[in-house]
Tab-separated table of C-alpha atoms in Angstrom:
chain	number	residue	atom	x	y	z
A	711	UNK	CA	69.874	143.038	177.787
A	712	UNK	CA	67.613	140.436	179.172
A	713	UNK	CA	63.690	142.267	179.563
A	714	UNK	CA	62.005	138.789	180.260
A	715	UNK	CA	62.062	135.510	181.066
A	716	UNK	CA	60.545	134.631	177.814
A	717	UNK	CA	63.815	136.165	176.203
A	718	UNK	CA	65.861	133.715	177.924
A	719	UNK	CA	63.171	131.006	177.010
A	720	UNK	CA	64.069	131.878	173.323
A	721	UNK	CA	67.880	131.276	173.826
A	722	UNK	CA	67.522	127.716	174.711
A	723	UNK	CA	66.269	127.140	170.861
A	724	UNK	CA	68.713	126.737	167.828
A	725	UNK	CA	71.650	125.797	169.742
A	726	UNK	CA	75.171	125.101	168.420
A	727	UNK	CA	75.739	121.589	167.625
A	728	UNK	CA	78.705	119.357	168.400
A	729	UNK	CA	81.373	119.119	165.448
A	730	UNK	CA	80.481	115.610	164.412
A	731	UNK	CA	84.045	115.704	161.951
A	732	UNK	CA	86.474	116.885	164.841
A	733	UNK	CA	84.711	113.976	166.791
A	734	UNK	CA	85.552	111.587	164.258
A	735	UNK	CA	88.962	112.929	163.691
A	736	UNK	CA	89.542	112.758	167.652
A	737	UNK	CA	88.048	109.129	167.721
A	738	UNK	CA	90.505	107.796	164.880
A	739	UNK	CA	93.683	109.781	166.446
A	740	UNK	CA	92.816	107.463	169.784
A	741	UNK	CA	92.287	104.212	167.762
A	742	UNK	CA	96.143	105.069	166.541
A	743	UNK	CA	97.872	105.926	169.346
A	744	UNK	CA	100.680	103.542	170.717
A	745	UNK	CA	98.264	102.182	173.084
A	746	UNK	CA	95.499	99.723	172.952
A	747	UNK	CA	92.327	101.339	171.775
A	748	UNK	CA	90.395	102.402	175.408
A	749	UNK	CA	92.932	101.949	177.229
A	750	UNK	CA	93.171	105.077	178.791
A	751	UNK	CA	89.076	104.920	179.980
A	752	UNK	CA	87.683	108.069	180.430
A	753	UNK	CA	90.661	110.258	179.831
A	754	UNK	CA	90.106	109.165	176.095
A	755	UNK	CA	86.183	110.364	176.570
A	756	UNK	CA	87.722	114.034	178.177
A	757	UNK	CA	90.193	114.443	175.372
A	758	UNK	CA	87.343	113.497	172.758
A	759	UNK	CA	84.623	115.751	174.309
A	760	UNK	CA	86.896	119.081	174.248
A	761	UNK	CA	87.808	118.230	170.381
A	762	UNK	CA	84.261	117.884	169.668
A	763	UNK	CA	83.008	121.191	171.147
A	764	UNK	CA	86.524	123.216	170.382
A	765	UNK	CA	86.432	121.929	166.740
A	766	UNK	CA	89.422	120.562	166.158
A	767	UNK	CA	91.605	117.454	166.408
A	768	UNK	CA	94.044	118.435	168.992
A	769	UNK	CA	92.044	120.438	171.871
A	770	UNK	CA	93.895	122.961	173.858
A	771	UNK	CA	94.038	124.580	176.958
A	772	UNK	CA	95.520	127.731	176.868
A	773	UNK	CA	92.462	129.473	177.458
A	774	UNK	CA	91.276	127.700	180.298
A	775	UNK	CA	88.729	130.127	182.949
A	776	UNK	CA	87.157	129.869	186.527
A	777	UNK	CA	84.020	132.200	187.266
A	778	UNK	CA	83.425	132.400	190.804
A	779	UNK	CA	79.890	133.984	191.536
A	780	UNK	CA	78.964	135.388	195.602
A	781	UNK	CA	75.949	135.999	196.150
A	782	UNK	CA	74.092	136.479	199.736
A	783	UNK	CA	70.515	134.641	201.041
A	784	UNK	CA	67.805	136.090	203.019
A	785	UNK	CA	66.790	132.544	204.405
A	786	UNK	CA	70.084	132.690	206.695
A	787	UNK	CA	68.276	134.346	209.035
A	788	UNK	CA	66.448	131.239	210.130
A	789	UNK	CA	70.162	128.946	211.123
A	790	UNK	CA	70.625	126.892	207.932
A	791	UNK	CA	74.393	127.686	207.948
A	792	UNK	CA	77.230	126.927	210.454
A	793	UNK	CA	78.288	130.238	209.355
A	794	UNK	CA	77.309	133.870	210.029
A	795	UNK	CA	76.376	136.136	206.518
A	796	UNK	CA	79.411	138.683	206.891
A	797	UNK	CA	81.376	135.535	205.494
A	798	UNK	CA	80.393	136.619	202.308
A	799	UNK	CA	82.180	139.696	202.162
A	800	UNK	CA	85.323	138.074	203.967
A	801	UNK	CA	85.510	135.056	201.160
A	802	UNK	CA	85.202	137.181	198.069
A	803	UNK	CA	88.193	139.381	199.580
A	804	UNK	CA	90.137	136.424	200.192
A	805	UNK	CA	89.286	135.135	196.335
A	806	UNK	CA	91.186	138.768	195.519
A	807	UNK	CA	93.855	138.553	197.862
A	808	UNK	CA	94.602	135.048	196.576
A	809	UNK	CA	94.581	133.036	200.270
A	810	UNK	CA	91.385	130.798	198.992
A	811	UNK	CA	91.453	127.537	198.307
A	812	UNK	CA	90.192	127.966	194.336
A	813	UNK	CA	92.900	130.408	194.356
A	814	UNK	CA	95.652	127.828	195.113
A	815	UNK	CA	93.558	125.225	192.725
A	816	UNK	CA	93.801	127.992	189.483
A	817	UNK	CA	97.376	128.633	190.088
A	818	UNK	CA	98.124	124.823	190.368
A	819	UNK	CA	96.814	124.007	186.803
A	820	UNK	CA	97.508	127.622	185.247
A	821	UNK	CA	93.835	128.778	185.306
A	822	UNK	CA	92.366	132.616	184.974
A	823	UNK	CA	90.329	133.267	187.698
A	824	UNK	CA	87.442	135.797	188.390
A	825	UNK	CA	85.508	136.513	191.148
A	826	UNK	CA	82.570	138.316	190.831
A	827	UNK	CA	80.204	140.482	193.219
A	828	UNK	CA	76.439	139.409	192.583
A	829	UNK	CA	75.004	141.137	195.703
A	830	UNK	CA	76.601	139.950	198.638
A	831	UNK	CA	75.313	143.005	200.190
A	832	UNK	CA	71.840	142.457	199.290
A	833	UNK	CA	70.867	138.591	200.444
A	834	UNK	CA	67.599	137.585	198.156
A	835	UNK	CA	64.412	137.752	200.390
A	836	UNK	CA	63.779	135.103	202.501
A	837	UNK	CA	62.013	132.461	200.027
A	838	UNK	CA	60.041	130.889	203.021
A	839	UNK	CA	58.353	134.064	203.020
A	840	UNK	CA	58.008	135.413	199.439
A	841	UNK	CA	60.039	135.087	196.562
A	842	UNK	CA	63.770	135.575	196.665
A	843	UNK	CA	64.156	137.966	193.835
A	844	UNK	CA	61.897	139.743	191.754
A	845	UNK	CA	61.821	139.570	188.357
A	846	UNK	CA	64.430	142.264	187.833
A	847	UNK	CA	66.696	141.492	190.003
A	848	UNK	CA	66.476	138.032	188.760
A	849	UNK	CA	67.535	139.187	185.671
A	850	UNK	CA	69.810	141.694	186.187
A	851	UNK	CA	71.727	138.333	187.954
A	852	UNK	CA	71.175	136.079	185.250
A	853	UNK	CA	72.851	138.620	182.690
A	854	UNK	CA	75.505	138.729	184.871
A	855	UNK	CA	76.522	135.468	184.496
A	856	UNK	CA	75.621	135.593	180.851
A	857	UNK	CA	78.183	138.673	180.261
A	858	UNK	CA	80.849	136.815	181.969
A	859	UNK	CA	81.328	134.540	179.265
A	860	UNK	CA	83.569	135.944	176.434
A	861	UNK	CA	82.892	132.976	174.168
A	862	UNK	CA	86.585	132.050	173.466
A	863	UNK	CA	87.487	129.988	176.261
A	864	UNK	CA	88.682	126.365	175.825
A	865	UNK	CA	87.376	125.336	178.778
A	866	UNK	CA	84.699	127.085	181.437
A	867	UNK	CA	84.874	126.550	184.841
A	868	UNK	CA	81.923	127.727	187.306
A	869	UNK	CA	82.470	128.352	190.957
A	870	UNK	CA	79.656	130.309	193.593
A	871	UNK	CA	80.360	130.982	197.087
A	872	UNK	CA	77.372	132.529	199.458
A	873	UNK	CA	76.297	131.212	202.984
A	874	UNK	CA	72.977	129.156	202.230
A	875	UNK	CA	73.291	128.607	198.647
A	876	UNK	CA	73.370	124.847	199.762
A	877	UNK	CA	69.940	125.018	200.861
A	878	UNK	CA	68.618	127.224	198.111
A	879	UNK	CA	70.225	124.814	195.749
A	880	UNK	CA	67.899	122.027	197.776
A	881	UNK	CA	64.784	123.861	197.660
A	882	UNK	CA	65.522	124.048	193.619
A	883	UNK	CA	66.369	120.370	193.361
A	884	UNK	CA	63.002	119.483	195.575
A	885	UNK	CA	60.922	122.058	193.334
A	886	UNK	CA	62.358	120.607	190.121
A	887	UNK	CA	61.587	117.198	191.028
A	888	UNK	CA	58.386	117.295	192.918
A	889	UNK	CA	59.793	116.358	195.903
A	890	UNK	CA	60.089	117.197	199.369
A	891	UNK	CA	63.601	119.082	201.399
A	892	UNK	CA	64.903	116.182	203.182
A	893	UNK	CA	65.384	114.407	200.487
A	894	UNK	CA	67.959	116.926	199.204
A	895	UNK	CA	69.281	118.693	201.996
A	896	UNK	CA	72.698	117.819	203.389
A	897	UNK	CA	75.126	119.531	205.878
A	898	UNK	CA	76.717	122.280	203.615
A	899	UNK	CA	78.600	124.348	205.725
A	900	UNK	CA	78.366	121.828	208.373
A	901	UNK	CA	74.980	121.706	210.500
A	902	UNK	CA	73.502	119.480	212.629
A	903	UNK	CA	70.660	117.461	213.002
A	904	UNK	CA	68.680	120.256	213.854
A	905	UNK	CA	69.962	123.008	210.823
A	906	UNK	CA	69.386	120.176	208.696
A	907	UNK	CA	65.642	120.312	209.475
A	908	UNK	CA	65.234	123.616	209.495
A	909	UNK	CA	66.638	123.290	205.860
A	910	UNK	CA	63.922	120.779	205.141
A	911	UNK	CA	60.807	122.055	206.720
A	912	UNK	CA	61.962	125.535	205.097
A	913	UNK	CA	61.768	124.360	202.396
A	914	UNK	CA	58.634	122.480	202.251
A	915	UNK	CA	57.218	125.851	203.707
A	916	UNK	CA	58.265	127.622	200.315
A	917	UNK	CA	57.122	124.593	198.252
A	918	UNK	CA	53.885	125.057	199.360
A	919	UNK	CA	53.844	129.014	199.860
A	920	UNK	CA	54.675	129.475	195.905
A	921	UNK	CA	53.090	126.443	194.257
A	922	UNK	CA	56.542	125.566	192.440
A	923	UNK	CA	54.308	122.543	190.814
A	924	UNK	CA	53.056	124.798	188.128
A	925	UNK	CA	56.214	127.285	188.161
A	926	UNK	CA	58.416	127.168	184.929
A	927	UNK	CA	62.142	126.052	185.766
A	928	UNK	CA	63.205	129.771	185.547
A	929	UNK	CA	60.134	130.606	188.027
A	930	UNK	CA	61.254	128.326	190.304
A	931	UNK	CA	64.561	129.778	189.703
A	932	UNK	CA	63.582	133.273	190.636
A	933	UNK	CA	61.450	132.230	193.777
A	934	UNK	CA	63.768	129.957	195.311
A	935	UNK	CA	67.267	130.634	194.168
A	936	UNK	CA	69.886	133.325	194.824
A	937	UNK	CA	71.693	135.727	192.513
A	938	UNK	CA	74.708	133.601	192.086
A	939	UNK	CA	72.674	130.772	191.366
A	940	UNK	CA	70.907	132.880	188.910
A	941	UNK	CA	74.640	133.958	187.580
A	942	UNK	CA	75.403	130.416	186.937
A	943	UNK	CA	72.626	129.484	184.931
A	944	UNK	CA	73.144	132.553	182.829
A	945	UNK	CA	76.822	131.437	182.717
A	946	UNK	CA	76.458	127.993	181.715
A	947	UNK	CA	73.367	128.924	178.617
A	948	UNK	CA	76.221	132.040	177.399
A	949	UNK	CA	78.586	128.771	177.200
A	950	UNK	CA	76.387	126.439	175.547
A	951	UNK	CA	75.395	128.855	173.101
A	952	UNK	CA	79.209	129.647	172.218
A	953	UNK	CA	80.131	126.092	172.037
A	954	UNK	CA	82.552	126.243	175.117
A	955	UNK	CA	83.416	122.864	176.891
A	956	UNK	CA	82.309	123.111	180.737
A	957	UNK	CA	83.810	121.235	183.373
A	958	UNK	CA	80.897	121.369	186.096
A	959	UNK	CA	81.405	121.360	189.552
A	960	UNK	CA	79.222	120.730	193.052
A	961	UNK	CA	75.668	120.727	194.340
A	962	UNK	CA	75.260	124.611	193.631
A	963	UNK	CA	76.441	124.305	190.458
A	964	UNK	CA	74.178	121.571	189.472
A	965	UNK	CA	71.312	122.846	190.439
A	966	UNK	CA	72.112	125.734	187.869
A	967	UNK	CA	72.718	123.400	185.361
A	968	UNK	CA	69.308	121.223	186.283
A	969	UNK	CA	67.382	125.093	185.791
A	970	UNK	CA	68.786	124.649	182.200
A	971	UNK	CA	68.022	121.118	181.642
A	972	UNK	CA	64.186	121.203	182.579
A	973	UNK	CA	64.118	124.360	180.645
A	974	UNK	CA	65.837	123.387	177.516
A	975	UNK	CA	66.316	119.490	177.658
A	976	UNK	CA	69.312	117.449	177.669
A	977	UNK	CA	70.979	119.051	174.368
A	978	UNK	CA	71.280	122.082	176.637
A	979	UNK	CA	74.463	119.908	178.621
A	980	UNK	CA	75.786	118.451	175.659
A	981	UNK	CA	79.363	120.554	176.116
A	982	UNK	CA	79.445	119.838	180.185
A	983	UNK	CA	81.481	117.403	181.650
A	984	UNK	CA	80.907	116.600	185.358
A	985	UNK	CA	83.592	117.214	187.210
A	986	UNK	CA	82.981	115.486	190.637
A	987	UNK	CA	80.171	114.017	193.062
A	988	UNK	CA	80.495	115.938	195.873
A	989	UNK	CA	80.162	114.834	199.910
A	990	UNK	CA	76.740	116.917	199.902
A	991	UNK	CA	73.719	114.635	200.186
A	992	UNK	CA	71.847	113.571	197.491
A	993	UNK	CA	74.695	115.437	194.780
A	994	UNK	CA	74.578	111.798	192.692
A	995	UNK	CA	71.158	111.772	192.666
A	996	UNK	CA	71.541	115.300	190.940
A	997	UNK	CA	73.444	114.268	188.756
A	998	UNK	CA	71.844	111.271	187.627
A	999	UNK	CA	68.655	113.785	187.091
A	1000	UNK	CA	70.432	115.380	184.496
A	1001	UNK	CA	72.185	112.395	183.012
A	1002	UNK	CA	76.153	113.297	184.280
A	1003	UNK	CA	78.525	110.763	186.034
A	1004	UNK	CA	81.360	112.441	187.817
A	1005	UNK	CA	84.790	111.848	187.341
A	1006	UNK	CA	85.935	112.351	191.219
A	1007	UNK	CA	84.503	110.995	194.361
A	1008	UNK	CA	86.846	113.232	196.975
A	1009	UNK	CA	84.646	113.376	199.572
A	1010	UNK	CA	84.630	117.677	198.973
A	1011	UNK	CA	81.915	119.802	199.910
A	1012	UNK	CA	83.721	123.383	199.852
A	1013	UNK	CA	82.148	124.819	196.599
A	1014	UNK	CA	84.313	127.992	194.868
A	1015	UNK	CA	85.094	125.811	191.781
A	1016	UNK	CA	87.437	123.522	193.536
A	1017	UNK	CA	86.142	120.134	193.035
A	1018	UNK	CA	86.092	120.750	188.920
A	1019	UNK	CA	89.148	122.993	189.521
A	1020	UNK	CA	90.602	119.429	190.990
A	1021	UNK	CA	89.511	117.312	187.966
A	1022	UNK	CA	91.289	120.075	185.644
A	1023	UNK	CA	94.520	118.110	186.113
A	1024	UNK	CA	92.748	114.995	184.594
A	1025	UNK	CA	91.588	117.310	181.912
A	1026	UNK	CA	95.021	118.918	181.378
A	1027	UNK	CA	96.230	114.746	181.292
A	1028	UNK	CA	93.977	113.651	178.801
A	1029	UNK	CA	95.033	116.570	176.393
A	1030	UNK	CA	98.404	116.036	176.732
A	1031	UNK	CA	98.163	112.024	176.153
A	1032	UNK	CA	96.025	112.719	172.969
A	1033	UNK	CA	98.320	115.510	171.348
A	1034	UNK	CA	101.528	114.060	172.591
A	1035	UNK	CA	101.273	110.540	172.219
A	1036	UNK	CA	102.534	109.138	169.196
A	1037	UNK	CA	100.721	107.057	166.074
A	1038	UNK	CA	101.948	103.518	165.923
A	1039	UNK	CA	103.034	104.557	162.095
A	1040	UNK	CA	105.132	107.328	164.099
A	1041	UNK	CA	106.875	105.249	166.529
A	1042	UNK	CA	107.345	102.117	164.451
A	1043	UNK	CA	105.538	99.982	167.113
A	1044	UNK	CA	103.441	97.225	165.879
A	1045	UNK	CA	99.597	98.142	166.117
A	1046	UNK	CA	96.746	95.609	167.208
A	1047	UNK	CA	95.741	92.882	164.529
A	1048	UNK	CA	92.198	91.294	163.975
A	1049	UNK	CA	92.219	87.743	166.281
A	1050	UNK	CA	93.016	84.464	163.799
């Protein structure tokens, strides 16, 4: 059980490193399929990635989970969602009952899905005003994320859900990089011109109330964030420290996985992939933060998983091209020769 932050801290340290010889195997089994070497782009890079973290020449997939986190904000109160709060409550039963779009997305490409209950009946504190959580509770959400994690999943998926997570995640992204909200706020649920201001100047408001400049990333984390936020950092540190291949998806999500990478430096991302750029403003700029490029542009902005949920039937495609395929020896087809 997690007593401190400094706990966490030490976590970040002696990390699993890539298998260097299932990356080399992976690398040599693409030079030799019946195709011409990079020919298949990035697919080749997705196919490559999972051997590397999953140890092996072939990767598979039959282990492949989604871990939805809800979680509810105090800063709703001020109008930063086109939503009321009892939506919370409503979208994790619909994640149960199956109707949800992340639902439809795990049964499309044969994931397991969970959806789990971080509070939605206890929003944070309004982080305009004071911190969001204290130190406990910020814990007790990070280890829920941790726990989530069994260790032997081929691939993770993240999801959150929780109406203003979208400008939580801002306020983290502004803290992080010493900037100010408007940079990083965007419509989320779908606001106008004025909820997106409210967003910003919120936001500067808690910037300035907590003095995020001299905050460690898990400080900022705890004072700005929300549980499910806090459940996806724990998720994604559980993963890296297991060695399990992430495929990471929207705004939310990478804001959890900037926490980690100002905390524990780039190594900390080495197993994520990212999954897609979503519509939300300034999600590309995120990702270029923590040195990412998306696969998918598709315009989505929904959050529950679904835009890496999307992607997982590239992922599922680049597996089966590198284990199916056959060698050039296999199929008696001529390979490439050096130019005369």
């Amino acid at each position: 059980m997690f007593k401190s932050l400094e706990q966490i801290s030490a976590l970040m340290t002696d990390l699993p490193a890539p298998d260097q010889k299932a990356a080399e195997q992976a690398r040599m089994r693409q030079s030799q399929l019946v195709k011409p070497d990079g020919s298949l782009g990035r697919l080749e890079e997705i196919a490559i990635h999972l051997a590397t973290w999953q140890g092996r020449e072939k990767p598979a997939l039959d282990k492949t989970r989604i871990i939805v986190f809800a979680g509810a904000h105090g800063v709703t109160k001020h109008g930063v969602s086109a939503y009321p709060a009892e939506v919370n409550a409503q979208m994790l039963a619909g994640f149960h009952a199956g109707f949800a779009a992340i639902c439809q997305l795990a049964k499309a490409f044969d994931a397991d899905l969970s959806a789990v209950d971080c509070g939605i009946e206890q929003p944070t504190s309004d982080f305009s005003e004071q911190p969001a959580m204290a130190e406990a509770e910020f814990l007790t959400a990070f280890q829920t994320g941790f726990d989530a994690v069994r260790g032997d999943e081929d691939l993770l998926i993240f999801g959150e859900m929780g109406i203003g997570n979208t400008t939580s995640a801002a306020a983290l992204y502004a803290a992080m990089t010493n900037s100010t909200g408007d940079i990083w706020v965007g419509r989320g649920t779908g606001v106008n011109e004025d909820g997106l201001k409210r967003k910003a100047d919120l936001i500067d408001k808690a910037i300035a109330l907590h003095g995020t400049a001299s905050l460690s990333p898990l400080e900022i984390l705890r004072h700005l964030g929300g549980r499910e936020i806090a459940a996806l950092t724990g998720g994604l540190l559980a993963a890296r420290r297991n060695g399990v291949p992430v495929l990471l998806d929207g705004y939310i999500v990478t804001a959890a996985a900037m926490v980690l990478h100002r905390a524990g430096g780039q190594t900390m991302l080495e197993n994520t992939i990212a999954a897609h750029c979503s519509d939300e403003q300034a999600h590309f700029e995120a990702l270029n933060e923590i040195g990412l490029h998306p696969l998918l542009f598709l315009d989505m902005r929904l959050g529950e998983a679904s835009g890496a949920a999307a992607a997982l039937g590239l992922v599922k495609a680049a597996v089966a091209c590198h284990n199916g395929m056959a060698t050039f020896a296999e199929a008696a087809v001529s390979g490439p020769s050096d130019p005369a």
